[in-house]
Amino acid sequence: MKIIISPAKKMQVDTDSFLAETVPDYLSETQQILARMRQLTFEELHTLWHCSEKLAQTNYDQLQHLDLNAAATPAIIAFTGIQYQYMAPDLFTVNALAYVKQNLRILSGFYGILRPFDGIVPPYRLEMQAPLTVGNAQNLYQFWGTKLATTLQTNREPIINLASQEYAKTIRPYLPATQPFIDIVFGQLVAGKVKTKATLAKMARGEMVRYLAENNVQTLTKVQQFDHLNYQFQPQLSTSTKLVFLQK
């Protein structure tokens, strides 16, 4: 199976914990995005990033000197947001690391799609839904088109979707009907309805990646046995393409 997750806003440079082993598949496309972003004024980038002026200034300055070929951090270590903190890849066993190398893919507005040990140079996160025109593309969804889904196709193995809707949209519309695409929902039951809280869902997604890797999970039946953070699979709320987990 393949597992897809979103990137994180928080990033770090760490070339000591693990060495980068591979180069992102779409580095030339990333270079096009970088060149386009360098054409924008500070005010335009500030609007694009939706962040504070101080943070925008820091990242504007960094962008001017960003070298995609510099000493790189493995993607799985470079991202440090909540999901990645709960995944804790720096604590993975050798077997768990081998599992994520084979199965885990990280979606990115800037890099497209990343293997865990693709070396990246952390810029400030470029959201996939950011209104950035690149060449003839009116936005990043158009720019990446079918490339990411084509890269991900797995000969009818299931794709486990632990990404947000924003990022899953780069994959879902372009898959053939024979490709199983399984949404994972983490929620709480409120007034009889399943409600998802963003922070809790990010925590659970990280925990599920850890569970899948540590247990070498290869089947949907084993996915359903996930019970970290007091979540429990709900068969009565699930379908063949959606697995629902509620906190006890």
mmCIF file of C-alpha atoms in Angstrom:
data_model
loop_
_atom_site.group_PDB
_atom_site.id
_atom_site.type_symbol
_atom_site.label_atom_id
_atom_site.label_comp_id
_atom_site.label_asym_id
_atom_site.label_seq_id
_atom_site.Cartn_x
_atom_site.Cartn_y
_atom_site.Cartn_z
ATOM 1 C CA MET A 1 0.000 0.000 0.000
ATOM 2 C CA LYS A 2 0.929 3.659 -0.249
ATOM 3 C CA ILE A 3 0.254 6.267 2.446
ATOM 4 C CA ILE A 4 -0.062 9.978 1.638
ATOM 5 C CA ILE A 5 0.317 12.800 4.154
ATOM 6 C CA SER A 6 0.421 16.594 4.032
ATOM 7 C CA PRO A 7 3.519 18.693 4.659
ATOM 8 C CA ALA A 8 3.850 20.993 7.686
ATOM 9 C CA LYS A 9 4.400 24.722 8.024
ATOM 10 C CA LYS A 10 7.152 24.228 10.586
ATOM 11 C CA MET A 11 10.415 23.028 9.078
ATOM 12 C CA GLN A 12 14.000 22.598 10.142
ATOM 13 C CA VAL A 13 17.463 22.002 8.726
ATOM 14 C CA ASP A 14 18.936 18.771 10.105
ATOM 15 C CA THR A 15 21.669 17.039 8.146
ATOM 16 C CA ASP A 16 22.931 15.077 11.167
ATOM 17 C CA SER A 17 20.064 12.775 12.270
ATOM 18 C CA PHE A 18 19.741 11.050 8.877
ATOM 19 C CA LEU A 19 21.369 11.512 5.495
ATOM 20 C CA ALA A 20 19.320 12.351 2.424
ATOM 21 C CA GLU A 21 19.341 9.371 0.072
ATOM 22 C CA THR A 22 17.418 10.534 -2.987
ATOM 23 C CA VAL A 23 16.561 13.662 -4.964
ATOM 24 C CA PRO A 24 12.925 14.805 -5.388
ATOM 25 C CA ASP A 25 11.404 13.553 -8.638
ATOM 26 C CA TYR A 26 10.243 16.994 -9.740
ATOM 27 C CA LEU A 27 13.181 19.223 -8.843
ATOM 28 C CA SER A 28 13.078 20.989 -12.218
ATOM 29 C CA GLU A 29 9.416 21.890 -11.601
ATOM 30 C CA THR A 30 10.351 23.126 -8.129
ATOM 31 C CA GLN A 31 12.968 25.343 -9.737
ATOM 32 C CA GLN A 32 10.228 26.840 -11.943
ATOM 33 C CA ILE A 33 8.103 27.594 -8.864
ATOM 34 C CA LEU A 34 11.091 29.134 -7.092
ATOM 35 C CA ALA A 35 11.877 31.344 -10.085
ATOM 36 C CA ARG A 36 8.251 32.501 -10.211
ATOM 37 C CA MET A 37 8.179 33.298 -6.493
ATOM 38 C CA ARG A 38 11.344 35.374 -6.839
ATOM 39 C CA GLN A 39 9.493 37.546 -9.349
ATOM 40 C CA LEU A 40 6.957 38.538 -6.699
ATOM 41 C CA THR A 41 7.292 41.608 -4.507
ATOM 42 C CA PHE A 42 7.478 41.357 -0.733
ATOM 43 C CA GLU A 43 3.858 42.499 -0.478
ATOM 44 C CA GLU A 44 2.698 39.847 -2.945
ATOM 45 C CA LEU A 45 4.539 37.086 -1.087
ATOM 46 C CA HIS A 46 3.216 38.340 2.255
ATOM 47 C CA THR A 47 -0.312 37.948 0.873
ATOM 48 C CA LEU A 48 0.496 34.550 -0.652
ATOM 49 C CA TRP A 49 1.897 33.165 2.603
ATOM 50 C CA HIS A 50 -0.837 34.502 4.945
ATOM 51 C CA CYS A 51 1.653 35.008 7.777
ATOM 52 C CA SER A 52 2.921 37.838 9.968
ATOM 53 C CA GLU A 53 4.957 40.634 8.398
ATOM 54 C CA LYS A 54 8.014 39.677 10.459
ATOM 55 C CA LEU A 55 7.857 36.041 9.337
ATOM 56 C CA ALA A 56 7.197 37.099 5.754
ATOM 57 C CA GLN A 57 10.290 39.322 5.784
ATOM 58 C CA THR A 58 12.480 36.515 7.135
ATOM 59 C CA ASN A 59 11.245 34.108 4.501
ATOM 60 C CA TYR A 60 11.385 36.687 1.717
ATOM 61 C CA ASP A 61 15.072 37.203 2.463
ATOM 62 C CA GLN A 62 15.658 33.431 2.627
ATOM 63 C CA LEU A 63 13.899 32.902 -0.687
ATOM 64 C CA GLN A 64 16.341 35.146 -2.536
ATOM 65 C CA HIS A 65 19.276 32.917 -1.563
ATOM 66 C CA LEU A 66 17.606 29.499 -1.529
ATOM 67 C CA ASP A 67 19.811 26.877 -3.194
ATOM 68 C CA LEU A 68 17.914 23.719 -4.084
ATOM 69 C CA ASN A 69 21.185 21.846 -4.464
ATOM 70 C CA ALA A 70 22.625 22.790 -1.066
ATOM 71 C CA ALA A 71 23.103 20.346 1.832
ATOM 72 C CA ALA A 72 19.657 18.798 2.155
ATOM 73 C CA THR A 73 17.502 17.483 4.998
ATOM 74 C CA PRO A 74 15.459 14.282 4.474
ATOM 75 C CA ALA A 75 11.831 15.310 4.007
ATOM 76 C CA ILE A 76 10.555 13.168 6.888
ATOM 77 C CA ILE A 77 12.902 15.045 9.257
ATOM 78 C CA ALA A 78 12.576 18.487 7.640
ATOM 79 C CA PHE A 79 8.880 18.803 8.512
ATOM 80 C CA THR A 80 8.298 19.318 12.242
ATOM 81 C CA GLY A 81 4.595 20.139 12.656
ATOM 82 C CA ILE A 82 2.179 18.326 14.978
ATOM 83 C CA GLN A 83 1.676 15.314 12.724
ATOM 84 C CA TYR A 84 5.419 14.783 12.420
ATOM 85 C CA GLN A 85 5.968 15.227 16.160
ATOM 86 C CA TYR A 86 3.496 12.397 16.849
ATOM 87 C CA MET A 87 5.004 10.302 14.076
ATOM 88 C CA ALA A 88 8.456 10.773 15.697
ATOM 89 C CA PRO A 89 10.451 9.375 12.760
ATOM 90 C CA ASP A 90 13.757 9.968 14.553
ATOM 91 C CA LEU A 91 12.731 7.139 16.915
ATOM 92 C CA PHE A 92 11.773 4.628 14.218
ATOM 93 C CA THR A 93 13.334 1.193 14.240
ATOM 94 C CA VAL A 94 15.328 0.053 11.217
ATOM 95 C CA ASN A 95 12.328 -1.954 10.008
ATOM 96 C CA ALA A 96 9.967 0.997 10.456
ATOM 97 C CA LEU A 97 12.315 3.222 8.458
ATOM 98 C CA ALA A 98 12.367 0.628 5.680
ATOM 99 C CA TYR A 99 8.558 0.559 5.725
ATOM 100 C CA VAL A 100 8.118 4.317 5.321
ATOM 101 C CA LYS A 101 10.756 4.445 2.592
ATOM 102 C CA GLN A 102 8.679 1.961 0.641
ATOM 103 C CA ASN A 103 5.172 3.159 1.462
ATOM 104 C CA LEU A 104 5.016 6.761 2.683
ATOM 105 C CA ARG A 105 4.761 9.782 0.376
ATOM 106 C CA ILE A 106 4.565 13.453 1.393
ATOM 107 C CA LEU A 107 2.605 15.876 -0.806
ATOM 108 C CA SER A 108 3.947 19.405 -1.206
ATOM 109 C CA GLY A 109 2.963 22.544 -3.089
ATOM 110 C CA PHE A 110 6.652 23.348 -3.617
ATOM 111 C CA TYR A 111 8.120 19.894 -4.331
ATOM 112 C CA GLY A 112 5.056 18.035 -5.616
ATOM 113 C CA ILE A 113 5.509 14.608 -4.057
ATOM 114 C CA LEU A 114 8.342 13.450 -1.813
ATOM 115 C CA ARG A 115 9.754 10.163 -0.611
ATOM 116 C CA PRO A 116 10.740 10.260 3.075
ATOM 117 C CA PHE A 117 14.460 10.434 2.337
ATOM 118 C CA ASP A 118 14.349 12.865 -0.564
ATOM 119 C CA GLY A 119 16.672 15.702 0.374
ATOM 120 C CA ILE A 120 14.971 19.088 0.533
ATOM 121 C CA VAL A 121 15.961 22.628 1.424
ATOM 122 C CA PRO A 122 13.235 24.029 3.681
ATOM 123 C CA PRO A 123 11.538 27.169 2.358
ATOM 124 C CA TYR A 124 8.499 28.592 4.140
ATOM 125 C CA ARG A 125 5.614 26.277 3.264
ATOM 126 C CA LEU A 126 3.848 27.026 0.013
ATOM 127 C CA GLU A 127 0.254 25.902 0.389
ATOM 128 C CA MET A 128 -1.103 23.822 -2.477
ATOM 129 C CA GLN A 129 -4.150 26.084 -2.633
ATOM 130 C CA ALA A 130 -2.058 29.275 -2.788
ATOM 131 C CA PRO A 131 -3.122 31.457 -5.778
ATOM 132 C CA LEU A 132 0.269 31.289 -7.511
ATOM 133 C CA THR A 133 0.456 31.388 -11.296
ATOM 134 C CA VAL A 134 3.373 29.483 -12.826
ATOM 135 C CA GLY A 135 3.805 29.669 -16.586
ATOM 136 C CA ASN A 136 0.428 28.983 -18.165
ATOM 137 C CA ALA A 137 -0.955 27.390 -15.002
ATOM 138 C CA GLN A 138 -3.378 29.561 -13.035
ATOM 139 C CA ASN A 139 -2.649 27.770 -9.752
ATOM 140 C CA LEU A 140 -0.583 24.926 -8.324
ATOM 141 C CA TYR A 141 -3.313 22.349 -8.924
ATOM 142 C CA GLN A 142 -3.091 23.109 -12.633
ATOM 143 C CA PHE A 143 0.698 23.254 -12.509
ATOM 144 C CA TRP A 144 1.075 19.787 -11.003
ATOM 145 C CA GLY A 145 -1.858 18.321 -12.937
ATOM 146 C CA THR A 146 -1.740 14.528 -13.187
ATOM 147 C CA LYS A 147 1.950 14.154 -12.323
ATOM 148 C CA LEU A 148 1.596 13.386 -8.627
ATOM 149 C CA ALA A 149 -1.157 10.812 -9.067
ATOM 150 C CA THR A 150 0.763 9.143 -11.897
ATOM 151 C CA THR A 151 3.835 8.876 -9.677
ATOM 152 C CA LEU A 152 1.758 7.381 -6.859
ATOM 153 C CA GLN A 153 -0.218 4.701 -8.717
ATOM 154 C CA THR A 154 0.358 1.312 -7.154
ATOM 155 C CA ASN A 155 -1.090 -1.408 -9.412
ATOM 156 C CA ARG A 156 -4.389 -1.554 -7.494
ATOM 157 C CA GLU A 157 -2.792 -1.555 -4.047
ATOM 158 C CA PRO A 158 -4.759 0.707 -1.683
ATOM 159 C CA ILE A 159 -3.704 4.301 -1.141
ATOM 160 C CA ILE A 160 -4.266 5.293 2.486
ATOM 161 C CA ASN A 161 -5.210 8.959 2.579
ATOM 162 C CA LEU A 162 -3.907 10.667 5.711
ATOM 163 C CA ALA A 163 -3.588 14.005 3.915
ATOM 164 C CA SER A 164 -5.882 17.008 4.241
ATOM 165 C CA GLN A 165 -8.527 17.662 1.587
ATOM 166 C CA GLU A 166 -6.337 20.434 0.173
ATOM 167 C CA TYR A 167 -3.597 17.951 -0.682
ATOM 168 C CA ALA A 168 -5.720 14.897 -1.453
ATOM 169 C CA LYS A 169 -7.216 16.929 -4.322
ATOM 170 C CA THR A 170 -3.915 16.552 -6.181
ATOM 171 C CA ILE A 171 -4.388 12.775 -6.245
ATOM 172 C CA ARG A 172 -8.042 11.736 -5.999
ATOM 173 C CA PRO A 173 -9.419 13.089 -9.340
ATOM 174 C CA TYR A 174 -6.695 11.485 -11.446
ATOM 175 C CA LEU A 175 -6.723 7.895 -10.232
ATOM 176 C CA PRO A 176 -8.253 5.110 -12.334
ATOM 177 C CA ALA A 177 -11.424 3.478 -11.023
ATOM 178 C CA THR A 178 -9.445 0.319 -10.256
ATOM 179 C CA GLN A 179 -7.160 2.151 -7.789
ATOM 180 C CA PRO A 180 -8.501 1.895 -4.201
ATOM 181 C CA PHE A 181 -8.298 5.232 -2.403
ATOM 182 C CA ILE A 182 -9.149 4.972 1.296
ATOM 183 C CA ASP A 183 -9.962 8.093 3.318
ATOM 184 C CA ILE A 184 -9.160 7.940 7.031
ATOM 185 C CA VAL A 185 -11.406 10.008 9.321
ATOM 186 C CA PHE A 186 -10.487 10.756 12.926
ATOM 187 C CA GLY A 187 -13.285 12.352 14.894
ATOM 188 C CA GLN A 188 -15.446 12.664 17.946
ATOM 189 C CA LEU A 189 -19.163 12.002 18.185
ATOM 190 C CA VAL A 190 -20.965 15.274 18.928
ATOM 191 C CA ALA A 191 -24.775 15.315 19.055
ATOM 192 C CA GLY A 192 -24.820 12.131 17.008
ATOM 193 C CA LYS A 193 -22.548 13.469 14.274
ATOM 194 C CA VAL A 194 -18.859 12.837 13.560
ATOM 195 C CA LYS A 195 -16.871 16.036 14.069
ATOM 196 C CA THR A 196 -13.199 16.374 13.166
ATOM 197 C CA LYS A 197 -10.953 18.747 15.090
ATOM 198 C CA ALA A 198 -7.902 19.748 13.067
ATOM 199 C CA THR A 199 -5.272 19.514 15.803
ATOM 200 C CA LEU A 200 -6.513 16.171 17.127
ATOM 201 C CA ALA A 201 -6.680 14.801 13.577
ATOM 202 C CA LYS A 202 -3.068 15.827 12.902
ATOM 203 C CA MET A 203 -1.974 14.061 16.080
ATOM 204 C CA ALA A 204 -3.859 10.916 15.078
ATOM 205 C CA ARG A 205 -2.456 10.937 11.535
ATOM 206 C CA GLY A 206 1.074 11.006 12.904
ATOM 207 C CA GLU A 207 0.275 8.208 15.335
ATOM 208 C CA MET A 208 -1.239 6.121 12.551
ATOM 209 C CA VAL A 209 1.864 6.443 10.374
ATOM 210 C CA ARG A 210 3.914 5.276 13.348
ATOM 211 C CA TYR A 211 1.515 2.364 13.964
ATOM 212 C CA LEU A 212 1.576 1.294 10.316
ATOM 213 C CA ALA A 213 5.368 1.447 10.159
ATOM 214 C CA GLU A 214 6.077 -0.263 13.474
ATOM 215 C CA ASN A 215 3.663 -3.100 12.681
ATOM 216 C CA ASN A 216 4.530 -3.476 8.985
ATOM 217 C CA VAL A 217 0.843 -3.111 8.122
ATOM 218 C CA GLN A 218 -0.011 -4.375 4.638
ATOM 219 C CA THR A 219 -3.796 -4.904 4.787
ATOM 220 C CA LEU A 220 -6.868 -2.799 5.479
ATOM 221 C CA THR A 221 -7.854 -5.226 8.219
ATOM 222 C CA LYS A 222 -4.689 -4.338 10.108
ATOM 223 C CA VAL A 223 -5.271 -0.618 9.471
ATOM 224 C CA GLN A 224 -8.649 -0.999 11.195
ATOM 225 C CA GLN A 225 -6.911 -2.303 14.334
ATOM 226 C CA PHE A 226 -5.310 1.097 15.016
ATOM 227 C CA ASP A 227 -6.126 2.143 18.599
ATOM 228 C CA HIS A 228 -3.590 4.819 19.557
ATOM 229 C CA LEU A 229 -4.777 7.967 21.408
ATOM 230 C CA ASN A 230 -7.912 6.028 22.417
ATOM 231 C CA TYR A 231 -9.275 5.845 18.873
ATOM 232 C CA GLN A 232 -11.379 2.877 17.841
ATOM 233 C CA PHE A 233 -12.511 1.799 14.382
ATOM 234 C CA GLN A 234 -16.247 2.282 13.736
ATOM 235 C CA PRO A 235 -17.449 -0.268 11.153
ATOM 236 C CA GLN A 236 -21.035 1.020 11.240
ATOM 237 C CA LEU A 237 -19.871 4.499 10.150
ATOM 238 C CA SER A 238 -17.320 3.281 7.610
ATOM 239 C CA THR A 239 -17.543 2.278 3.953
ATOM 240 C CA SER A 240 -15.301 0.474 1.484
ATOM 241 C CA THR A 241 -13.564 3.780 0.736
ATOM 242 C CA LYS A 242 -13.706 5.482 4.144
ATOM 243 C CA LEU A 243 -12.524 4.213 7.523
ATOM 244 C CA VAL A 244 -13.866 6.139 10.519
ATOM 245 C CA PHE A 245 -12.137 6.164 13.904
ATOM 246 C CA LEU A 246 -13.683 7.784 16.988
ATOM 247 C CA GLN A 247 -12.071 8.521 20.319
ATOM 248 C CA LYS A 248 -13.499 6.427 23.125
#
